[in-house]
Coordinates of C-alpha atoms (C1' of nucleotides) in Angstrom, one line a residue:
Chain A
M1 CA -88.6 -150.3 73.8
L2 CA -89.3 -148.0 71.7
K3 CA -87.2 -144.3 72.3
I4 CA -87.9 -140.9 70.7
Y5 CA -85.9 -137.4 71.4
N6 CA -88.4 -136.0 72.7
T7 CA -88.0 -131.2 71.9
L8 CA -90.4 -131.0 74.9
T9 CA -88.2 -132.5 77.6
N10 CA -84.3 -132.4 75.6
K11 CA -84.5 -135.8 75.5
K12 CA -84.3 -138.9 74.2
E13 CA -87.3 -140.9 76.2
V14 CA -89.0 -144.0 76.6
F15 CA -92.1 -143.9 74.7
K16 CA -95.4 -145.0 76.6
P17 CA -98.5 -143.8 75.2
I18 CA -100.9 -142.5 76.2
N19 CA -103.8 -145.4 75.6
P20 CA -101.7 -148.3 74.6
N21 CA -104.0 -150.0 72.2
N22 CA -105.0 -147.3 70.7
V23 CA -101.6 -144.2 69.6
G24 CA -102.2 -140.4 68.2
V25 CA -100.3 -139.3 65.7
Y26 CA -100.4 -136.1 64.5
V27 CA -98.1 -133.9 61.9
C28 CA -98.5 -130.7 59.8
G29 CA -98.4 -130.9 56.4
M30 CA -98.4 -129.5 53.7
T31 CA -100.0 -125.4 52.7
V32 CA -101.1 -126.4 49.6
Y33 CA -100.4 -123.6 46.4
D34 CA -97.0 -124.6 45.0
Y35 CA -95.4 -128.2 44.7
C36 CA -94.0 -130.9 46.9
H37 CA -90.0 -129.6 47.8
M38 CA -87.7 -131.8 49.1
G39 CA -88.6 -130.1 52.8
H40 CA -92.2 -132.0 52.4
A41 CA -90.7 -135.5 51.1
R42 CA -88.2 -135.9 54.0
V43 CA -90.7 -135.0 56.0
L44 CA -93.8 -136.8 54.4
V45 CA -90.8 -140.2 55.0
M46 CA -89.8 -139.8 57.9
F47 CA -93.0 -139.6 59.1
D48 CA -94.1 -142.8 57.0
V49 CA -90.9 -145.2 58.2
I50 CA -91.9 -143.8 61.6
T51 CA -96.0 -144.8 62.0
R52 CA -94.9 -148.2 59.6
H53 CA -92.7 -148.9 62.7
M54 CA -94.8 -147.8 64.9
R55 CA -97.7 -149.9 63.1
R56 CA -95.6 -153.2 64.3
N57 CA -95.1 -152.5 67.5
F58 CA -98.9 -151.1 68.8
P59 CA -102.3 -152.7 68.0
E60 CA -103.1 -149.1 66.6
V61 CA -102.2 -146.5 65.3
K62 CA -104.1 -143.6 64.3
Y63 CA -101.6 -141.0 61.7
V64 CA -103.8 -138.3 60.9
R65 CA -101.5 -135.8 58.5
N66 CA -103.9 -132.1 57.9
I67 CA -103.3 -130.1 54.3
T68 CA -103.8 -126.2 55.2
D69 CA -106.1 -125.3 52.3
I70 CA -106.7 -121.0 53.0
D71 CA -104.3 -118.8 54.4
D72 CA -102.6 -115.7 53.0
K73 CA -100.5 -116.9 50.9
I74 CA -102.7 -119.4 49.1
I75 CA -105.3 -116.0 47.6
N76 CA -101.9 -114.3 46.8
R77 CA -100.7 -118.1 44.5
S78 CA -104.8 -118.0 43.8
I79 CA -104.8 -114.3 42.2
E80 CA -102.0 -114.1 40.2
N81 CA -102.5 -116.8 39.3
Q82 CA -105.6 -115.5 38.5
E83 CA -106.8 -119.6 38.9
D84 CA -109.9 -120.3 40.7
I85 CA -108.9 -120.9 45.2
Y86 CA -110.1 -124.3 45.4
S87 CA -108.9 -125.5 41.7
L88 CA -105.7 -124.1 42.6
T89 CA -105.5 -126.4 46.3
N90 CA -107.3 -129.5 44.7
R91 CA -104.8 -129.0 41.8
F92 CA -101.8 -129.0 44.6
I93 CA -103.9 -131.6 46.9
D94 CA -103.0 -134.2 43.9
A95 CA -99.9 -132.9 42.8
M96 CA -98.9 -134.0 46.3
H97 CA -100.7 -137.1 46.2
K98 CA -98.9 -138.3 42.9
D99 CA -95.9 -137.4 44.4
E100 CA -96.1 -139.1 48.0
R101 CA -97.2 -142.8 46.1
A102 CA -93.7 -142.0 44.0
L103 CA -91.9 -142.1 47.3
N104 CA -93.6 -144.9 48.4
I105 CA -95.1 -143.9 51.4
L106 CA -99.1 -144.4 52.8
K107 CA -101.8 -142.4 53.3
P108 CA -102.8 -141.3 56.6
D109 CA -105.7 -142.2 58.2
V110 CA -106.9 -138.9 58.0
E111 CA -106.7 -136.1 56.3
P112 CA -108.3 -133.4 57.7
R113 CA -108.6 -130.1 54.8
A114 CA -109.1 -126.6 57.1
T115 CA -112.3 -125.5 55.6
D116 CA -113.7 -128.8 57.2
S117 CA -112.9 -128.3 60.0
I118 CA -114.0 -124.4 60.8
D119 CA -117.0 -125.2 63.1
Q120 CA -114.1 -127.3 65.5
M121 CA -111.4 -123.7 65.7
Y122 CA -114.6 -121.7 66.3
Y123 CA -115.9 -124.1 69.9
M124 CA -112.1 -123.5 70.2
I125 CA -112.0 -119.7 70.0
E126 CA -115.2 -119.4 71.4
S127 CA -113.4 -121.3 74.4
L128 CA -109.9 -119.3 74.7
T129 CA -112.1 -116.1 74.8
E130 CA -113.6 -117.1 77.5
K131 CA -111.3 -118.0 79.9
G132 CA -109.5 -114.9 78.5
L133 CA -106.8 -115.9 76.2
A134 CA -108.3 -114.4 73.6
Y135 CA -110.2 -110.5 73.0
Q136 CA -110.9 -109.1 69.0
G137 CA -109.2 -106.0 68.2
E138 CA -111.3 -102.6 66.8
N139 CA -109.7 -103.8 63.1
G140 CA -111.6 -106.9 64.6
D141 CA -109.4 -110.1 64.6
V142 CA -109.1 -111.9 67.2
Y143 CA -106.1 -112.4 69.2
Y144 CA -105.2 -115.5 71.3
S145 CA -102.8 -113.6 74.0
I146 CA -99.8 -114.7 75.1
R147 CA -99.5 -113.4 78.1
N148 CA -102.2 -115.4 80.0
F149 CA -101.1 -118.3 79.0
K150 CA -98.3 -118.9 81.8
N151 CA -96.3 -121.7 80.0
Y152 CA -95.5 -119.6 76.6
G153 CA -92.2 -120.3 75.0
K154 CA -92.3 -124.3 77.2
L155 CA -91.4 -125.6 73.8
S156 CA -88.9 -124.0 71.7
G157 CA -86.9 -123.0 75.2
K158 CA -87.9 -119.7 74.7
N159 CA -88.0 -116.6 77.1
L160 CA -90.9 -113.3 76.5
D161 CA -88.9 -110.7 77.1
E162 CA -86.1 -111.5 75.1
L163 CA -88.1 -112.3 72.3
E164 CA -90.0 -108.9 72.7
A165 CA -86.9 -107.3 72.5
G166 CA -86.1 -108.4 69.0
I167 CA -90.0 -108.5 67.5
R168 CA -90.7 -106.0 65.1
V169 CA -94.0 -104.5 64.7
D170 CA -96.6 -105.1 63.2
V171 CA -99.0 -101.5 62.1
E172 CA -102.1 -103.2 60.5
S173 CA -102.3 -104.9 63.8
D174 CA -104.5 -104.4 66.5
K175 CA -102.1 -106.6 69.3
R176 CA -102.8 -105.8 72.4
D177 CA -98.5 -107.8 73.1
P178 CA -96.6 -107.9 69.4
L179 CA -96.3 -111.3 70.7
D180 CA -99.7 -112.4 70.3
F181 CA -101.2 -113.9 67.1
V182 CA -104.0 -114.0 65.2
L183 CA -106.8 -116.6 65.7
W184 CA -109.1 -115.8 63.0
K185 CA -108.4 -112.6 60.6
M186 CA -111.6 -110.1 59.1
A187 CA -112.0 -111.6 55.0
K188 CA -110.6 -107.9 53.1
P189 CA -112.8 -107.7 49.5
D190 CA -113.8 -110.4 47.5
E191 CA -111.0 -113.3 49.5
P192 CA -112.7 -116.4 51.0
K193 CA -114.8 -116.6 54.0
W194 CA -116.6 -117.9 56.9
S195 CA -119.3 -116.2 59.2
S196 CA -118.2 -116.3 62.6
P197 CA -119.9 -114.2 66.4
W198 CA -116.6 -111.8 65.4
G199 CA -117.5 -111.6 62.2
E200 CA -117.2 -112.5 58.5
G201 CA -113.0 -114.3 57.8
R202 CA -111.5 -117.0 57.8
P203 CA -108.7 -118.6 60.4
G204 CA -105.3 -117.4 61.3
W205 CA -102.3 -120.3 61.0
H206 CA -101.7 -122.1 64.3
I207 CA -105.8 -122.2 65.3
E208 CA -106.1 -125.7 62.7
C209 CA -104.3 -128.0 63.8
S210 CA -104.8 -127.3 67.2
A211 CA -108.5 -128.3 65.9
M212 CA -107.8 -131.0 63.9
S213 CA -104.9 -133.0 65.8
T214 CA -107.9 -132.7 68.8
H215 CA -110.6 -133.7 66.9
H216 CA -109.1 -136.8 66.0
L217 CA -107.5 -137.4 68.3
G218 CA -108.4 -135.5 71.9
N219 CA -107.5 -133.2 73.8
H220 CA -104.1 -135.3 75.0
F221 CA -102.6 -137.1 72.0
D222 CA -98.8 -138.9 72.2
I223 CA -97.2 -137.8 69.1
H224 CA -97.2 -134.4 66.8
G225 CA -94.3 -133.3 64.5
G226 CA -93.0 -131.6 62.2
G227 CA -90.3 -130.3 60.6
M228 CA -87.8 -127.7 62.6
D229 CA -88.5 -125.1 62.1
L230 CA -92.1 -125.8 62.6
T231 CA -91.2 -125.6 66.6
F232 CA -91.7 -121.7 66.7
P233 CA -94.1 -119.9 66.4
H234 CA -96.3 -122.3 65.8
H235 CA -95.8 -125.5 67.6
E236 CA -95.3 -123.0 70.7
N237 CA -98.6 -121.3 69.8
E238 CA -100.3 -125.0 69.5
I239 CA -99.6 -125.4 72.8
A240 CA -100.8 -122.3 74.2
Q241 CA -104.5 -122.8 72.3
S242 CA -105.4 -126.0 73.2
E243 CA -104.4 -126.8 76.5
G244 CA -105.3 -122.8 76.9
A245 CA -108.5 -124.2 76.1
N246 CA -108.8 -127.9 76.8
N247 CA -107.3 -127.0 80.4
C248 CA -105.0 -130.5 79.7
S249 CA -102.3 -131.2 78.9
F250 CA -102.4 -131.4 74.9
V251 CA -98.8 -133.7 73.3
N252 CA -96.5 -136.1 75.4
T253 CA -94.1 -136.1 72.7
W254 CA -92.6 -132.9 70.0
M255 CA -91.1 -134.9 66.9
H256 CA -89.1 -132.4 64.6
V257 CA -87.0 -133.3 61.4
G258 CA -84.2 -131.7 60.0
F259 CA -83.0 -130.1 57.5
V260 CA -82.8 -130.8 54.3
N261 CA -79.6 -128.1 52.3
I262 CA -78.6 -126.6 49.3
N263 CA -74.6 -126.1 50.5
D264 CA -74.8 -126.2 53.9
E265 CA -77.4 -124.4 53.6
K266 CA -81.4 -124.4 55.0
M267 CA -83.6 -125.5 51.5
S268 CA -86.6 -123.2 52.0
K269 CA -88.9 -120.8 49.6
S270 CA -88.2 -117.8 50.9
L271 CA -84.4 -118.3 49.6
K272 CA -85.8 -119.9 46.0
N273 CA -82.8 -122.8 46.2
F274 CA -85.6 -125.6 46.9
F275 CA -86.3 -129.0 44.2
T276 CA -89.5 -130.4 44.3
I277 CA -89.6 -133.6 44.0
R278 CA -91.3 -133.5 41.2
D279 CA -88.1 -132.3 39.0
V280 CA -86.1 -135.1 41.8
M281 CA -87.9 -137.7 39.7
K282 CA -87.2 -136.7 36.3
R283 CA -83.6 -137.6 37.2
Y284 CA -83.7 -140.9 39.7
D285 CA -86.8 -142.4 40.0
G286 CA -88.6 -142.4 44.1
E287 CA -87.3 -144.6 45.3
T288 CA -83.9 -143.6 45.3
L289 CA -85.5 -140.5 46.8
R290 CA -86.3 -142.3 48.7
Y291 CA -83.1 -143.9 50.2
F292 CA -81.7 -140.6 50.2
L293 CA -83.8 -139.1 52.6
I294 CA -83.6 -142.0 55.0
S295 CA -79.2 -142.9 55.1
S296 CA -79.2 -140.0 57.2
H297 CA -80.6 -139.9 60.6
Y298 CA -83.6 -137.4 60.6
R299 CA -83.5 -135.4 63.7
S300 CA -79.6 -134.1 61.5
P301 CA -79.3 -131.5 58.5
L302 CA -79.4 -133.1 55.1
N303 CA -77.2 -132.7 52.3
F304 CA -78.5 -132.4 49.1
S305 CA -76.3 -132.7 45.6
D306 CA -76.5 -134.7 43.6
E307 CA -72.9 -136.8 44.9
N308 CA -75.0 -137.9 48.0
L309 CA -78.0 -139.2 45.5
N310 CA -75.6 -141.7 43.5
S311 CA -74.6 -142.7 45.8
A312 CA -77.3 -143.5 46.8
K313 CA -78.6 -144.7 43.6
S314 CA -75.6 -147.3 43.9
A315 CA -76.4 -148.8 46.9
L316 CA -79.7 -149.8 45.9
K317 CA -77.7 -151.7 43.1
R318 CA -75.7 -153.1 46.1
L319 CA -79.1 -154.3 48.1
Y320 CA -81.1 -155.4 44.8
T321 CA -77.5 -156.9 43.4
A322 CA -77.8 -159.2 46.5
T323 CA -80.9 -160.4 45.6
R324 CA -80.8 -161.5 42.4
D325 CA -82.0 -165.3 41.2
L326 CA -83.0 -166.2 44.8
S327 CA -86.1 -166.8 46.5
A328 CA -87.8 -168.3 49.5
S329 CA -90.9 -169.5 51.6
E330 CA -91.2 -167.5 54.3
V331 CA -91.0 -170.5 56.4
A332 CA -87.5 -169.8 55.6
M333 CA -86.8 -166.3 56.1
N334 CA -89.1 -166.8 59.8
D335 CA -86.6 -170.1 60.4
I336 CA -83.3 -167.2 58.9
S337 CA -84.3 -165.2 61.1
K338 CA -84.0 -166.5 64.2
R339 CA -80.7 -168.4 63.4
F340 CA -78.8 -164.9 63.6
D341 CA -80.4 -161.2 64.2
Y342 CA -80.3 -159.6 61.8
E343 CA -84.0 -158.1 62.9
K344 CA -83.5 -158.2 66.4
R345 CA -81.2 -156.2 65.5
F346 CA -83.2 -154.1 62.6
N347 CA -86.4 -153.1 65.0
T348 CA -83.1 -152.6 68.1
A349 CA -82.3 -148.9 65.7
L350 CA -85.3 -148.3 64.9
D351 CA -86.2 -148.5 68.0
D352 CA -83.7 -146.0 69.0
D353 CA -85.1 -142.9 68.2
F354 CA -85.7 -144.2 64.9
N355 CA -82.5 -144.8 63.8
T356 CA -82.7 -145.6 60.2
P357 CA -78.9 -145.2 59.1
I358 CA -78.2 -148.2 61.9
A359 CA -81.2 -150.7 60.7
L360 CA -79.6 -149.8 56.6
S361 CA -76.3 -150.4 57.3
I362 CA -78.0 -154.2 58.9
L363 CA -79.6 -154.8 55.2
F364 CA -75.5 -154.4 53.8
E365 CA -74.3 -157.2 56.1
I366 CA -77.7 -159.5 55.3
A367 CA -76.3 -158.6 51.4
K368 CA -73.1 -159.4 52.6
H369 CA -73.6 -162.8 53.9
I370 CA -76.0 -163.3 51.2
N371 CA -73.4 -163.0 48.8
T372 CA -70.6 -165.1 50.4
E373 CA -73.2 -168.0 51.3
R374 CA -74.5 -167.7 47.7
D375 CA -72.3 -170.2 46.1
K376 CA -72.1 -172.1 49.2
D377 CA -76.3 -172.7 50.5
P378 CA -78.2 -171.2 48.2
E379 CA -81.3 -172.5 50.5
Q380 CA -79.9 -170.4 53.3
A381 CA -78.4 -166.7 50.6
S382 CA -82.6 -167.9 48.8
A383 CA -83.8 -167.2 53.2
L384 CA -81.6 -164.3 54.1
S385 CA -82.1 -162.3 51.0
Q386 CA -86.3 -163.0 51.3
L387 CA -85.2 -161.3 54.9
L388 CA -83.8 -158.4 53.6
R389 CA -86.3 -158.0 51.9
K390 CA -88.8 -158.0 54.7
L391 CA -86.8 -155.8 56.4
G392 CA -86.6 -153.3 53.1
D393 CA -90.3 -152.8 53.4
Y394 CA -90.3 -151.9 56.6
L395 CA -88.5 -149.3 55.3
G396 CA -89.7 -148.8 52.7
I397 CA -87.3 -149.8 50.5
L398 CA -87.1 -152.2 47.2
Q399 CA -90.4 -152.4 46.8
Y400 CA -88.9 -153.6 42.7
S401 CA -89.3 -157.2 41.7
T402 CA -85.6 -158.2 41.5
E403 CA -86.1 -157.7 36.9
D404 CA -88.1 -154.9 37.2
Y405 CA -85.5 -153.3 38.3
F406 CA -82.5 -154.2 36.9
K407 CA -84.9 -153.8 33.4
Q408 CA -86.2 -151.3 33.5
G409 CA -86.0 -147.8 31.5
I410 CA -83.9 -149.3 28.7
S411 CA -84.1 -148.3 25.5
I412 CA -83.8 -151.5 22.9
S413 CA -86.0 -154.3 23.7
D414 CA -85.0 -157.7 25.1
A415 CA -85.0 -159.5 22.0
E416 CA -83.0 -157.6 20.1
I417 CA -80.4 -157.3 23.7
E418 CA -81.2 -161.1 23.0
Q419 CA -79.7 -160.8 20.0
K420 CA -76.5 -159.4 20.5
I421 CA -75.7 -161.7 23.2
N422 CA -76.2 -164.4 21.2
K423 CA -74.2 -162.6 18.3
R424 CA -71.1 -161.5 20.7
N425 CA -70.7 -165.9 22.1
E426 CA -70.7 -166.7 18.5
A427 CA -67.6 -164.9 18.6
R428 CA -65.9 -165.6 22.1
A429 CA -66.9 -168.9 21.1
A430 CA -65.0 -168.2 17.7
K431 CA -62.3 -166.2 19.8
D432 CA -63.5 -163.3 18.3
F433 CA -62.8 -161.3 21.7
S434 CA -62.6 -157.6 20.1
I435 CA -66.0 -158.6 18.1
S436 CA -67.7 -159.6 20.7
D437 CA -65.4 -156.6 22.8
Q438 CA -67.1 -154.2 20.4
I439 CA -70.9 -155.3 20.6
R440 CA -70.8 -155.4 24.2
D441 CA -69.3 -151.8 24.3
E442 CA -72.1 -150.8 21.7
L443 CA -75.1 -152.3 24.3
L444 CA -73.2 -149.9 27.2
T445 CA -73.5 -147.1 25.3
L446 CA -77.8 -147.8 25.4
D447 CA -77.1 -148.8 29.1
V448 CA -77.2 -152.4 29.2
V449 CA -74.3 -153.8 30.8
L450 CA -73.5 -157.8 30.2
E451 CA -72.6 -159.9 32.8
D452 CA -70.4 -164.0 31.8
N453 CA -70.8 -166.4 34.0
E454 CA -71.0 -170.5 34.7
N455 CA -74.5 -170.2 33.0
G456 CA -74.8 -167.9 29.9
T457 CA -74.3 -164.4 29.5
T458 CA -76.9 -161.9 31.1
W459 CA -78.0 -158.3 31.2
R460 CA -79.2 -155.8 32.9
R461 CA -78.9 -151.2 33.2
K462 CA -75.9 -149.9 34.2
Chain B
rG1 C1' -77.7 -111.5 71.8
rG2 C1' -80.6 -115.8 73.4
rC3 C1' -82.3 -120.6 72.9
rU4 C1' -81.1 -124.9 69.3
rG5 C1' -78.1 -128.5 67.4
rG6 C1' -74.0 -129.5 65.6
rG7 C1' -68.2 -130.5 64.2
rU8 C1' -65.5 -138.1 62.7
rA9 C1' -61.7 -140.6 57.0
rG10 C1' -61.8 -138.7 49.5
rC11 C1' -67.6 -137.9 50.1
rA12 C1' -71.8 -139.3 52.7
rA13 C1' -73.1 -141.5 57.3
rA14 C1' -73.9 -144.7 62.5
rG15 C1' -73.3 -146.6 67.5
rC16 C1' -69.8 -146.8 71.5
rG17 C1' -65.0 -145.0 77.2
rG18 C1' -60.8 -150.4 75.9
rU19 C1' -62.9 -154.9 70.4
rU20 C1' -64.3 -154.2 62.2
rA21 C1' -69.4 -149.5 61.9
rU22 C1' -72.0 -149.2 57.3
rG23 C1' -71.9 -147.0 52.3
rC24 C1' -69.6 -145.1 47.9
rA25 C1' -65.4 -143.7 45.9
rG26 C1' -59.7 -145.6 45.6
rG27 C1' -54.9 -149.6 46.6
rG28 C1' -54.0 -155.3 45.5
rG29 C1' -55.8 -160.6 45.5
rC30 C1' -58.9 -163.8 43.7
rC31 C1' -62.2 -165.4 39.6
rU32 C1' -62.7 -163.8 34.0
rG33 C1' -60.0 -164.1 27.1
rC34 C1' -61.1 -158.9 29.0
rA35 C1' -64.7 -156.9 31.9
rA36 C1' -68.7 -156.6 35.0
rA37 C1' -70.7 -158.8 39.8
rG38 C1' -69.1 -161.3 44.1
rC39 C1' -65.2 -162.3 47.3
rC40 C1' -61.1 -161.7 50.0
rU41 C1' -57.1 -157.4 51.3
rU42 C1' -55.8 -152.2 52.9
rA43 C1' -55.1 -147.3 53.3
rU44 C1' -57.7 -143.0 55.4
rA45 C1' -60.6 -140.3 61.5
rG46 C1' -63.2 -138.1 65.1
rA47 C1' -61.7 -129.1 65.0
rC48 C1' -58.3 -127.5 68.6
rC49 C1' -56.8 -127.2 74.6
rG50 C1' -57.0 -128.4 79.0
rG51 C1' -59.2 -132.3 83.0
rU52 C1' -60.7 -136.8 84.6
rU53 C1' -59.6 -142.0 83.3
rC54 C1' -55.1 -147.6 83.7
rG55 C1' -57.0 -146.5 78.9
rA56 C1' -61.4 -140.9 75.0
rC57 C1' -63.2 -140.1 68.8
rU58 C1' -66.9 -141.0 73.0
rC59 C1' -67.5 -138.1 79.5
rC60 C1' -66.1 -132.7 81.9
rG61 C1' -64.2 -127.8 81.4
rG62 C1' -63.0 -124.8 78.1
rU63 C1' -61.8 -121.9 72.0
rC64 C1' -62.7 -121.4 67.9
rC65 C1' -66.0 -122.4 63.7
rC66 C1' -70.6 -123.8 61.1
rA67 C1' -76.6 -124.9 61.0
rG68 C1' -80.7 -123.9 62.7
rC69 C1' -85.2 -121.2 64.9
rC70 C1' -85.8 -115.8 67.7
rU71 C1' -90.4 -113.3 60.6
rC72 C1' -94.3 -116.8 56.4
rC73 C1' -91.9 -121.5 55.9
rA74 C1' -91.9 -129.1 55.9

RNA sequence: GGCUGGGUAGCAAAGCGGUUAUGCAGGGGCCUGCAAAGCCUUAUAGACCGGUUCGACUCCGGUCCCAGCCUCCA
């Protein structure tokens, strides 16, 4: 029984799909004017884990994640770079897809682009205008009238009058109420523009998500998610738009992923304290990053530091170490899964609001079990190893073969290493341990670790 | 100020009204020529003050502190 924490109610609730055969999930994706940072990575990875789990539990899941490819920041960046807006956005979309592959993130079912969805936005704005929920200012911009939507603030728990008190007044706008927000914005000269009943312009930020999500998932769907900073105003505004235009409830479950912090402060573009995925990938592989991101619960803050990343790397190594030199059939694996309750407990953990730390702890229990059975009962150890890999795959980790994991990234060739191992073993046979230790130390400086066991000497990367 | 979340051992991170979370790092031991890996074992917790209870890290109240949102942000 899947339980999910719902921002709308601030409670963990049993998840009941609107249509049990087809669950709809929408996640607010990137605004593509720069490379993805670790905060984006966290949202991408978490919803990847979430949708993988849901796909195993429901016949069909439709996962939609949009791309915002038109907005002020994109326009500014394109001017700054003197780069055509489409070449800019395409460049960063490609970069994002590359980052996703590195993090083993599966593609969403639909990845709509705002600029391909302008028609759907028209219809929605039109409908809002007809219902008296939108108006055009003297400057031509079209605004949403939040005072005319009775439930404004229900997601974020905001009180209108209190919001009003601390508002910053935007001098350029023609809003009737300072909390009103733009649905359609008149284009300035040389800005990208689309013709519309209100004049040539472009959509406001919030309308695209209302339009794209309902277009692909229906007016009322199951899950809508994003980073915690989108709760207000973005998601609040989406509710106002969608429920206002469609006269029905919009989303049942709102999910928000916590921030990635640097020194306990939110990683953000405005604070300029962010690390891009590609930067971090210069020092850590994608799987280590992914492990790090799922090592805490998705709603908790996650502190980004070398110490934590190194710890993630070591933890992952322990899991891979358990799988060394073991393989078993699927039959044996299914058999072992029935004998022990690891898989069951693993699924229960994910069913409990996607508790990845608990799920990971079960992986370590299996690893320990393998290590203790390895000599006593190799068959059982092998079957457990297969189970470990299967559950790892559910989380999108343990993707490499054991061989690849332990032998990648070494500058010296296999043959050279073997040669040195032979030389060392000759020295060991002659009990010349100073020579043998010297060879081992030499290899260690090249990140090659030697391990002696009864069948001979094996090597792995450090 | 309003609204959300938090404060757990050296670090990270969970569950739980009474019984080992888990990982990294540390101590002792086994194994090894010595290591590595692994196994066994071990120490270090629950911001503070009250209350409920036979019993609280876990529930309730209060205090202090931290983060986030209230402006674009994942």
